Short mmCIF file of C-alpha atoms and ligand atoms in Angstrom, two decimals:
data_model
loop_
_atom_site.label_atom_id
_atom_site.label_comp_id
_atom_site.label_asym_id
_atom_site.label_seq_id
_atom_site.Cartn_x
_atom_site.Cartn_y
_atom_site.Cartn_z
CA UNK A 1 0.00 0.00 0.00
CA UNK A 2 1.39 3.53 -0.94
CA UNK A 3 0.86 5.41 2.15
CA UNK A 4 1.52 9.43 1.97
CA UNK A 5 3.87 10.52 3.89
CA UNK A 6 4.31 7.46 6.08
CA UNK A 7 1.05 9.11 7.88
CA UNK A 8 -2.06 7.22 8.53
CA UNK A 9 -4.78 8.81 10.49
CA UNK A 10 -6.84 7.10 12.59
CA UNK A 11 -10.65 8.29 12.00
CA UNK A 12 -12.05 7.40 15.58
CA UNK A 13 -14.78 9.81 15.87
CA UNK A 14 -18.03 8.77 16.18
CA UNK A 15 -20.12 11.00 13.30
CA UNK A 16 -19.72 11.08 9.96
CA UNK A 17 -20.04 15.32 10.04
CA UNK A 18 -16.91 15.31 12.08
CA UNK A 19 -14.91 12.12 9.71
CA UNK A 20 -15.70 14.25 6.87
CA UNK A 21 -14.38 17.67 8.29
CA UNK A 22 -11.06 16.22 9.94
CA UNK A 23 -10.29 14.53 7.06
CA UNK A 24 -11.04 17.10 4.73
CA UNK A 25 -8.92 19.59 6.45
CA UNK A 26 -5.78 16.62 6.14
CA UNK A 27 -6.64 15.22 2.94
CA UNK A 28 -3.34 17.36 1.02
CA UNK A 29 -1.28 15.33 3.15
CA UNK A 30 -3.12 11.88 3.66
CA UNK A 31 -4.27 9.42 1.75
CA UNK A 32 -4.65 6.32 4.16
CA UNK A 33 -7.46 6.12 6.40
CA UNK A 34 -8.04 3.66 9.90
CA UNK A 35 -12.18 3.36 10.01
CA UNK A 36 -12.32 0.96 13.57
CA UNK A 37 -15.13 0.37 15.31
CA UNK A 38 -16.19 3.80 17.01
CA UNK A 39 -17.12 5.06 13.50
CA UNK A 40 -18.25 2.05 11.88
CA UNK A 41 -20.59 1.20 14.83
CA UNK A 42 -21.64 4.53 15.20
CA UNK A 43 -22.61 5.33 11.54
CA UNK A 44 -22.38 1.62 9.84
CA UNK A 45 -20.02 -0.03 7.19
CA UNK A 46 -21.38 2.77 5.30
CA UNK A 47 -18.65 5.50 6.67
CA UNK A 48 -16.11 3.20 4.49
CA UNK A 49 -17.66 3.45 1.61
CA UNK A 50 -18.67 7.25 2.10
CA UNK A 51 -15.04 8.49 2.98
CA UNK A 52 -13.66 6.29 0.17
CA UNK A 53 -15.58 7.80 -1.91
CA UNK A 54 -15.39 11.67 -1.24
CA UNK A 55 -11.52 11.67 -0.39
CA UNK A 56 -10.39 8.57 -2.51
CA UNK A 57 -7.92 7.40 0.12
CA UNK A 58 -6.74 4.14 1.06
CA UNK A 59 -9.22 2.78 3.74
CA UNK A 60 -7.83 0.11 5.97
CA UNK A 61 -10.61 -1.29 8.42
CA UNK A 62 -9.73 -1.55 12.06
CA UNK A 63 -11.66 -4.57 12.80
CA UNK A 64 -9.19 -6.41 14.82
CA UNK A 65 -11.08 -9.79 13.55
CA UNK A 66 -10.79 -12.37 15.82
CA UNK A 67 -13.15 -15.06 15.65
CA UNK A 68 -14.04 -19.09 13.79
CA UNK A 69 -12.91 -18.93 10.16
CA UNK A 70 -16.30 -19.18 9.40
CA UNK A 71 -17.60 -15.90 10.80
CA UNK A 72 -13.51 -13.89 9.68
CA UNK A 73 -14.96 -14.86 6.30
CA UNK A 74 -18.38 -13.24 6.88
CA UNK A 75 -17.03 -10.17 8.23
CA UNK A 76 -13.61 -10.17 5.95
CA UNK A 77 -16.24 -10.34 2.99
CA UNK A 78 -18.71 -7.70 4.57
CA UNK A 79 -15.86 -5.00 5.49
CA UNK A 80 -14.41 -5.69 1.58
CA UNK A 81 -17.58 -5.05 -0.19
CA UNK A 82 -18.39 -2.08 1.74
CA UNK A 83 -14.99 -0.63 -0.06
CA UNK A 84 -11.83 -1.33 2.62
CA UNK A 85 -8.70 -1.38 0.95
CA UNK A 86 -7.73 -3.97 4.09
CA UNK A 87 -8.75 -5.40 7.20
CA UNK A 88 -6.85 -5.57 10.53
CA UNK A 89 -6.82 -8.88 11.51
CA UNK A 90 -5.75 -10.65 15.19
CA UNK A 91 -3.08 -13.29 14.90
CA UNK A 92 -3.85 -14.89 18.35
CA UNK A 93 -6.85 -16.63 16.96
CA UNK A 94 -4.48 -19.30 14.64
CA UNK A 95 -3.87 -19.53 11.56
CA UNK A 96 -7.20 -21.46 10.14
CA UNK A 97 -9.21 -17.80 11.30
CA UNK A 98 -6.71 -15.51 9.84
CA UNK A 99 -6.23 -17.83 6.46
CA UNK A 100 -10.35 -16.98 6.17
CA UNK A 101 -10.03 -13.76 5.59
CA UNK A 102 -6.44 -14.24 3.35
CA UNK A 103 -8.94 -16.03 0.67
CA UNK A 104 -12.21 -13.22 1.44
CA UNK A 105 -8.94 -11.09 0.95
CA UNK A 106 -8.01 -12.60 -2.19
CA UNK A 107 -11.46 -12.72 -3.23
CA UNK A 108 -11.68 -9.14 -3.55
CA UNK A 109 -8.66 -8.11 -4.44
CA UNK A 110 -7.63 -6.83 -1.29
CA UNK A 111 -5.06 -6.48 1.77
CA UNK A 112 -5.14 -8.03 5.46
CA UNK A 113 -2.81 -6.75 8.18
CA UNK A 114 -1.26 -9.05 10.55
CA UNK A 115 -1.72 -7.43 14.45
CA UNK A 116 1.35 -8.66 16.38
CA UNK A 117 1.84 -6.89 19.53
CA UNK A 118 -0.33 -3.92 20.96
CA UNK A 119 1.00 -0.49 21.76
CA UNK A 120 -0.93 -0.26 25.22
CA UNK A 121 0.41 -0.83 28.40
CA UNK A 122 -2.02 -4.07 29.36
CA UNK A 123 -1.12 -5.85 25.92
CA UNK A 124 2.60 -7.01 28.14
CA UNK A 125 0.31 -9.74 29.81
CA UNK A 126 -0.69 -11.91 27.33
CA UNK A 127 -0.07 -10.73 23.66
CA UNK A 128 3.55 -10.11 24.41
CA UNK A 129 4.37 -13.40 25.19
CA UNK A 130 3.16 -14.82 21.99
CA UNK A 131 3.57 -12.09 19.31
CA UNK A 132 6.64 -12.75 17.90
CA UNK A 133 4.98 -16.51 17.13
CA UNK A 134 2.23 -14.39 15.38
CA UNK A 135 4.59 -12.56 13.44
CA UNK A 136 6.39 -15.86 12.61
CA UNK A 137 3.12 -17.33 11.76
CA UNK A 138 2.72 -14.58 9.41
CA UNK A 139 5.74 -15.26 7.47
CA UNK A 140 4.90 -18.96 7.23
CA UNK A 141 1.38 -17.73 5.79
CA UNK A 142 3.18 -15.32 2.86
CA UNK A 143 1.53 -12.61 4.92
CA UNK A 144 3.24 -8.89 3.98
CA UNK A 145 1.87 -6.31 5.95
CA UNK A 146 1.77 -6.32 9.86
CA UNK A 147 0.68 -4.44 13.14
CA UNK A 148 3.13 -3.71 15.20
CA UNK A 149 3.42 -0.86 18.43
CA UNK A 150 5.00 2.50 18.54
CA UNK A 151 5.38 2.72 22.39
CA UNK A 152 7.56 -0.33 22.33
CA UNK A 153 10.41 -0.22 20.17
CA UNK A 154 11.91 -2.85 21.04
CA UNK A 155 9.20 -5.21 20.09
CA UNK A 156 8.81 -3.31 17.01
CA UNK A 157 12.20 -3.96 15.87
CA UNK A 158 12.16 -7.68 17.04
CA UNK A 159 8.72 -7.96 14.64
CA UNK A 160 10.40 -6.27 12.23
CA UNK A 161 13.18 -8.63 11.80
CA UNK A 162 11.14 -11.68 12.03
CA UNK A 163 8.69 -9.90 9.36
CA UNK A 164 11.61 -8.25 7.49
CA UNK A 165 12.62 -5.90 5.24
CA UNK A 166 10.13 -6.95 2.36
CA UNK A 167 7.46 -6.59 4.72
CA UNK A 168 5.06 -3.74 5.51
CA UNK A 169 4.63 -2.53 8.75
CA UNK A 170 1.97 0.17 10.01
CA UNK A 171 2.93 1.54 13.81
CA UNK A 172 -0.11 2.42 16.07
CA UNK A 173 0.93 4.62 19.54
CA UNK A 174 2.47 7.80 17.75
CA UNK A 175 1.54 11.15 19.74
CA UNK A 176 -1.31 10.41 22.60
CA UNK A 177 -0.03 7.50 23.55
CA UNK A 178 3.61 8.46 23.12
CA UNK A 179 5.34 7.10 20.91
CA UNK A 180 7.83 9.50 18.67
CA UNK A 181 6.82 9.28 14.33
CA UNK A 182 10.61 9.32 13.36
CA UNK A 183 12.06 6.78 15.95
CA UNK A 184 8.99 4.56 14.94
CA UNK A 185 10.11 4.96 11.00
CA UNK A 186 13.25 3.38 11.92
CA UNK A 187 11.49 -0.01 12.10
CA UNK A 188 7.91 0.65 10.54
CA UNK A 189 6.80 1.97 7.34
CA UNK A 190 3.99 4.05 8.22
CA UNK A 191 2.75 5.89 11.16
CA UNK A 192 -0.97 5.39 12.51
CA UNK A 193 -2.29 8.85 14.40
CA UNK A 194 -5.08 9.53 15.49
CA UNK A 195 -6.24 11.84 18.69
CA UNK A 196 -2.92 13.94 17.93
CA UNK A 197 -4.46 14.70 15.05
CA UNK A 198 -8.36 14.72 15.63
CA UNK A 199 -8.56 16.11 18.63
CA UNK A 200 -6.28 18.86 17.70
CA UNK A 201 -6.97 22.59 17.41
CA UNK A 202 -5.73 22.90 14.15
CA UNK A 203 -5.63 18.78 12.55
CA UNK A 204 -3.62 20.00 9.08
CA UNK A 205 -0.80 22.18 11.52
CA UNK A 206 -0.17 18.60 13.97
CA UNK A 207 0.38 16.54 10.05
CA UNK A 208 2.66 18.87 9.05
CA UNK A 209 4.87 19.12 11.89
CA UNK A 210 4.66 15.58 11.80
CA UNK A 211 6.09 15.56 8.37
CA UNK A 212 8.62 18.06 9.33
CA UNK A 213 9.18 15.76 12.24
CA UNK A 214 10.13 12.74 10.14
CA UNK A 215 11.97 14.94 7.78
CA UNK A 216 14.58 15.84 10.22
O1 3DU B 1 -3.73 6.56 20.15
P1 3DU B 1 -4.32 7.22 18.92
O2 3DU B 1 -5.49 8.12 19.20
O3 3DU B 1 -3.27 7.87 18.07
O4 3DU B 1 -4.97 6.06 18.02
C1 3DU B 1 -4.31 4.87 17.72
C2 3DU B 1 -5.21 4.03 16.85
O5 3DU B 1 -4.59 2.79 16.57
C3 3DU B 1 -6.56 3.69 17.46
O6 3DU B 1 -7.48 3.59 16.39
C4 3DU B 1 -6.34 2.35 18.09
O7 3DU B 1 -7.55 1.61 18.16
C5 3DU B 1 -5.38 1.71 17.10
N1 3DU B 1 -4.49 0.71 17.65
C6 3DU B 1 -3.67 0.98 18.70
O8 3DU B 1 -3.68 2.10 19.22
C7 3DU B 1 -2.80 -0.02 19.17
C8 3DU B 1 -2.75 -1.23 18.59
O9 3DU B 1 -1.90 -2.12 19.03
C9 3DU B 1 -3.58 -1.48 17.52
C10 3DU B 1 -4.42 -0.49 17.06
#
C-alpha cells in the first residue's frame, strides 16, 4: 500500500459530520485512512464506503477480527464489499481464522494486516508473550503487511526482523499514547495517528509538523 507521507490517520470519531471535516482539512497530506469500530458502529459499514468515496484514500478497516474462520470470512467479505482497501486482523486466533479472511482477501482483491503486539500498556500480559509466534506465523502464511506498536520499540524492531525488510509494517501509539513518528520509521513503514491529530486545534498544523518531524 502507498501510504503518503508514512502518515495514517486514525478516523475514531463517532459521526460522519466530524470524519468528513477532519479529514477534509488533512486530505493534502493523507491518503490512508483507519475506520475501527467507534465510527463504523456509530454510523455503519457505510462510513467506508462514504469516505472512500469523497476523499479517494486508502481505507484500511480496524476490525481487529478475531473469531471461527467461518464468521472472519463473513465479516472479511462484509468489510471488503463495503470498499476497505484492508482489514486488521488478530493473529492470536491461529492460523485457520486468519487464512479466512487471506482467501475473502483474495477474493476481492484486497489487503489483510497481521496485528502482532499492541501499543498499550495491558497488551505485556498476554499478547507479548506470543507475538513474535504471530509474526512468525505470518511469514509462514506469505503474509506482507503487519501491526506492530510504537510505544515499544523494542518489540517493534524484534517484529520487524522476524517480518523483514520486504514486509510492511503500520505503527499504532504515535503522539497520545507516546510514541515518537521518526524513531517509529526506523522499524515501521507508516505511522498510525489519530487523537494527535483529531482532537487537535488545528488537525492540518499537527500533520505537518509531523512531516517536518520525520523529515529531520
Ligand atoms: O492513540 P491514537 O489516538 O493515536 O490512536 C491509535 C489508533 O490505533 C486507534 O485507532 C487504536 O484503536 C489503534 N491501535 C492501537 O492504538 C494499538 C494497537 O496495538 C492497535 C491499534
Amino acid at each position: 500500500m502507498e501510504v503518503k507521507n508514512k502518515i495514517i490517520l486514525a478516523l475514531d470519531v463517532n459521526t460522519m459530520e466530524s470524519a468528513m471535516k477532519i479529514a477534509g482539512k488533512v486530505s493534502d497530506y493523507i491518503n490512508t485512512i483507519k475506520i475501527g469500530y467507534p465510527l463504523a458502529l456509530a454510523e455503519g459499514l457505510e462510513s467506508i464506503t462514504q469516505i472512500k468515496e469523497e476523499f479517494d484514500c486508502n481505507v484500511i478497516a480496524d476490525f481487529k477480527v478475531a473469531d471461527i474462520p467461518e464468521t472472519n470470512s463473513k465479516i472479511a467479505d462484509l468489510t471488503f464489499n463495503a470498499g476497505a482497501d484492508a482489514v486488521i486482523v488478530h493473529g492470536f486466533v491461529g492460523n485457520d481464522s486468519v487464512e479466512a479472511c487471506l482467501e475473502s482477501a483474495e477474493d476481492h482483491g484486497k489487503d489483510v494486516f497481521l496485528l502482532t503486539e499492541m501499543s498499550h500498556p495491558g497488551a505485556s500480559r498476554f499478547l507479548k508473550g506470543v507475538s513474535e509466534d504471530i509474526a512468525a506465523m505470518g511469514v509462514e502464511m506469505g503474509i506482507k503487511n503487519y501491526v506492530a506498536p510504537a510505544t515499544k520499540l523494542d518489540r517493534l524492531e524484534k517484529i520487524r526482523n522476524i517480518v523483514g525488510n520486504d514486509s510492511f509494517i503500520i505503527s499504532p501509539g504515535v503522539g497520545a499514547q507516546g510514541g515518537d513518528a521518526a524513531k517509529t520509521l526506523r522499524f515501521a513503514d507508516a505511522v498510525i495517528v489519530g487523537r494527535s491529530i483529531y482532537l487537535a486545534e488545528d488537525p492540518e498544523n499537527v500533520v505537518k509538523s509531523i512531516i517536518d518531524g520525520i523529515k529531520l
